[in-house]
mmCIF file of C-alpha atoms in Angstrom:
data_model
loop_
_atom_site.group_PDB
_atom_site.id
_atom_site.type_symbol
_atom_site.label_atom_id
_atom_site.label_comp_id
_atom_site.label_asym_id
_atom_site.label_seq_id
_atom_site.Cartn_x
_atom_site.Cartn_y
_atom_site.Cartn_z
ATOM 1 C CA MET A 172 -3.831 -1.802 6.100
ATOM 2 C CA ASP A 173 -4.453 0.862 3.504
ATOM 3 C CA ALA A 174 -6.630 0.444 0.410
ATOM 4 C CA ARG A 175 -3.734 0.372 -2.065
ATOM 5 C CA ARG A 176 -1.910 -2.386 -0.202
ATOM 6 C CA GLU A 177 -5.111 -4.418 0.060
ATOM 7 C CA LEU A 178 -5.603 -3.977 -3.694
ATOM 8 C CA VAL A 179 -2.056 -5.145 -4.469
ATOM 9 C CA ILE A 180 -2.549 -8.225 -2.288
ATOM 10 C CA GLU A 181 -5.866 -9.049 -3.941
ATOM 11 C CA ARG A 182 -4.360 -8.713 -7.436
ATOM 12 C CA VAL A 183 -1.501 -11.078 -6.546
ATOM 13 C CA LEU A 184 -3.727 -13.642 -4.856
ATOM 14 C CA ARG A 185 -6.040 -13.765 -7.851
ATOM 15 C CA CYS A 186 -3.070 -14.319 -10.150
ATOM 16 C CA VAL A 187 -1.674 -17.143 -8.007
ATOM 17 C CA GLU A 188 -5.092 -18.841 -7.959
ATOM 18 C CA LEU A 189 -5.074 -18.911 -11.765
ATOM 19 C CA VAL A 190 -1.802 -20.823 -12.216
ATOM 20 C CA PRO A 191 -3.024 -24.227 -13.444
ATOM 21 C CA PRO A 192 -2.257 -27.458 -11.593
ATOM 22 C CA GLY A 193 0.963 -29.017 -12.837
ATOM 23 C CA ARG A 194 2.334 -25.628 -13.897
ATOM 24 C CA VAL A 195 4.458 -22.973 -12.221
ATOM 25 C CA ALA A 196 4.998 -19.242 -12.599
ATOM 26 C CA SER A 197 7.933 -17.245 -11.282
ATOM 27 C CA TYR A 198 7.704 -14.465 -8.736
ATOM 28 C CA GLY A 199 8.850 -12.162 -11.531
ATOM 29 C CA ALA A 200 6.164 -13.330 -13.963
ATOM 30 C CA VAL A 201 3.429 -12.791 -11.379
ATOM 31 C CA ALA A 202 4.945 -9.409 -10.535
ATOM 32 C CA ARG A 203 4.935 -8.311 -14.190
ATOM 33 C CA ILE A 204 1.313 -9.325 -14.606
ATOM 34 C CA CYS A 205 0.284 -7.531 -11.393
ATOM 35 C CA GLY A 206 2.388 -4.386 -11.961
ATOM 36 C CA ILE A 207 4.601 -4.734 -8.876
ATOM 37 C CA GLY A 208 8.029 -6.139 -7.946
ATOM 38 C CA PRO A 209 8.928 -9.822 -7.417
ATOM 39 C CA ARG A 210 9.907 -9.238 -3.792
ATOM 40 C CA GLN A 211 6.423 -7.897 -3.121
ATOM 41 C CA VAL A 212 4.962 -11.115 -4.563
ATOM 42 C CA GLY A 213 7.195 -13.156 -2.248
ATOM 43 C CA SER A 214 6.228 -11.075 0.762
ATOM 44 C CA ILE A 215 2.535 -11.380 -0.011
ATOM 45 C CA LEU A 216 2.798 -15.151 -0.384
ATOM 46 C CA ARG A 217 4.798 -15.410 2.822
ATOM 47 C CA HIS A 218 1.992 -13.696 4.738
ATOM 48 C CA CYS A 219 -1.205 -14.441 2.791
ATOM 49 C CA SER A 220 -0.903 -17.841 1.117
ATOM 50 C CA ASP A 221 -3.301 -19.889 3.252
ATOM 51 C CA GLY A 222 -5.610 -21.771 0.930
ATOM 52 C CA LEU A 223 -3.645 -20.780 -2.177
ATOM 53 C CA PRO A 224 -1.488 -22.976 -4.436
ATOM 54 C CA TRP A 225 1.711 -21.174 -3.324
ATOM 55 C CA TRP A 226 3.801 -24.173 -4.453
ATOM 56 C CA ARG A 227 3.165 -23.111 -8.058
ATOM 57 C CA ILE A 228 5.165 -19.891 -7.606
ATOM 58 C CA THR A 229 8.926 -20.379 -7.844
ATOM 59 C CA SER A 230 12.099 -18.531 -8.722
ATOM 60 C CA HIS A 231 12.818 -17.906 -12.400
ATOM 61 C CA ALA A 232 14.806 -21.169 -12.348
ATOM 62 C CA GLY A 233 11.952 -23.186 -10.814
ATOM 63 C CA ASP A 234 13.662 -23.311 -7.424
ATOM 64 C CA PHE A 235 12.612 -22.708 -3.837
ATOM 65 C CA GLY A 236 14.685 -21.444 -0.955
ATOM 66 C CA GLY A 237 14.764 -22.731 2.602
ATOM 67 C CA ASP A 238 12.312 -25.488 3.470
ATOM 68 C CA LEU A 239 9.768 -24.508 0.816
ATOM 69 C CA LEU A 240 10.695 -27.297 -1.589
ATOM 70 C CA GLN A 241 10.102 -29.945 1.077
ATOM 71 C CA ARG A 242 6.723 -28.398 1.817
ATOM 72 C CA ALA A 243 5.899 -28.178 -1.910
ATOM 73 C CA LEU A 244 6.885 -31.755 -2.802
ATOM 74 C CA PRO A 245 3.601 -33.457 -1.821
ATOM 75 C CA HIS A 246 1.697 -30.955 -3.972
ATOM 76 C CA TRP A 247 4.139 -31.334 -6.850
ATOM 77 C CA ARG A 248 3.890 -35.135 -6.734
ATOM 78 C CA GLU A 249 0.108 -34.867 -6.858
ATOM 79 C CA GLU A 250 0.278 -32.474 -9.825
ATOM 80 C CA GLY A 251 3.020 -34.343 -11.719
ATOM 81 C CA ILE A 252 5.795 -31.776 -11.289
ATOM 82 C CA ARG A 253 9.181 -33.513 -11.060
ATOM 83 C CA VAL A 254 12.239 -32.234 -9.234
ATOM 84 C CA LYS A 255 15.233 -31.585 -11.480
ATOM 85 C CA PRO A 256 18.501 -33.495 -10.904
ATOM 86 C CA ASN A 257 20.099 -30.764 -8.753
ATOM 87 C CA GLY A 258 17.263 -31.210 -6.240
ATOM 88 C CA LEU A 259 16.486 -27.480 -5.904
ATOM 89 C CA GLY A 260 13.182 -27.317 -7.749
ATOM 90 C CA CYS A 261 11.680 -28.091 -11.147
ATOM 91 C CA ARG A 262 12.833 -27.279 -14.671
ATOM 92 C CA TYR A 263 10.988 -24.025 -15.149
ATOM 93 C CA SER A 264 10.915 -24.361 -18.921
ATOM 94 C CA ASP A 265 9.192 -27.752 -18.609
ATOM 95 C CA TYR A 266 6.469 -26.590 -16.216
ATOM 96 C CA ALA A 267 5.985 -22.861 -16.838
ATOM 97 C CA ALA A 268 2.407 -21.783 -17.284
ATOM 98 C CA ASP A 269 1.484 -20.028 -20.518
ATOM 99 C CA MET A 270 2.081 -16.448 -19.395
ATOM 100 C CA GLU A 271 -0.085 -14.864 -22.108
ATOM 101 C CA GLU A 272 -2.992 -17.078 -21.088
ATOM 102 C CA LEU A 273 -2.351 -16.427 -17.394
ATOM 103 C CA GLU A 274 -2.347 -12.684 -17.949
ATOM 104 C CA ARG A 275 -5.510 -12.841 -20.067
ATOM 105 C CA ARG A 276 -7.311 -14.847 -17.392
ATOM 106 C CA TRP A 277 -5.975 -12.529 -14.660
ATOM 107 C CA ARG A 278 -7.282 -9.445 -16.499
ATOM 108 C CA GLU A 279 -10.714 -11.065 -16.613
ATOM 109 C CA ALA A 280 -10.511 -12.084 -12.940
ATOM 110 C CA THR A 281 -9.525 -8.582 -11.815
ATOM 111 C CA ALA A 282 -11.859 -6.598 -14.072
ATOM 112 C CA ASP A 283 -13.925 -5.692 -11.015
ATOM 113 C CA LEU A 284 -10.929 -4.139 -9.210
ATOM 114 C CA PRO A 285 -9.690 -0.556 -9.603
ATOM 115 C CA GLY A 286 -6.280 0.012 -11.175
ATOM 116 C CA LEU A 287 -3.295 0.660 -8.917
ATOM 117 C CA ASP A 288 -3.200 4.276 -10.080
ATOM 118 C CA GLU A 289 -6.799 4.768 -8.951
ATOM 119 C CA VAL A 290 -6.122 4.056 -5.258
ATOM 120 C CA ASP A 291 -4.111 6.120 -2.796
ATOM 121 C CA GLY A 292 -1.679 4.632 -0.304
ATOM 122 C CA ASP A 293 1.494 2.626 0.121
ATOM 123 C CA ALA A 294 1.593 -0.559 -1.975
ATOM 124 C CA SER A 295 4.597 -2.124 -0.244
ATOM 125 C CA ALA A 296 3.734 -5.490 1.200
#
């Protein structure tokens, strides 16, 4: 894996770790903070989410695809996140993390990392 891709992964993982319990952030919100695309965030979480609160990252509507919701439910119950009536996820507006605060904390947590423009390589995940 090249240095740029490793950097992108590290930036995303640090952002996911900062989403508070009982709150969610969308793939797009994490992507905006990290300077990449939402699909990259999804790919990184699909391959590198061991030990991370992946259940706090949802679609912009608070939904999950496939079997992810069933896997997330025990975590959501523990954190007080309720499933909306359509059964696809949570009401994003009710559980969204404060994005300004998340970005501020992420900038502090990644201050030791180089910027994406400082590293050569392919950032696709």
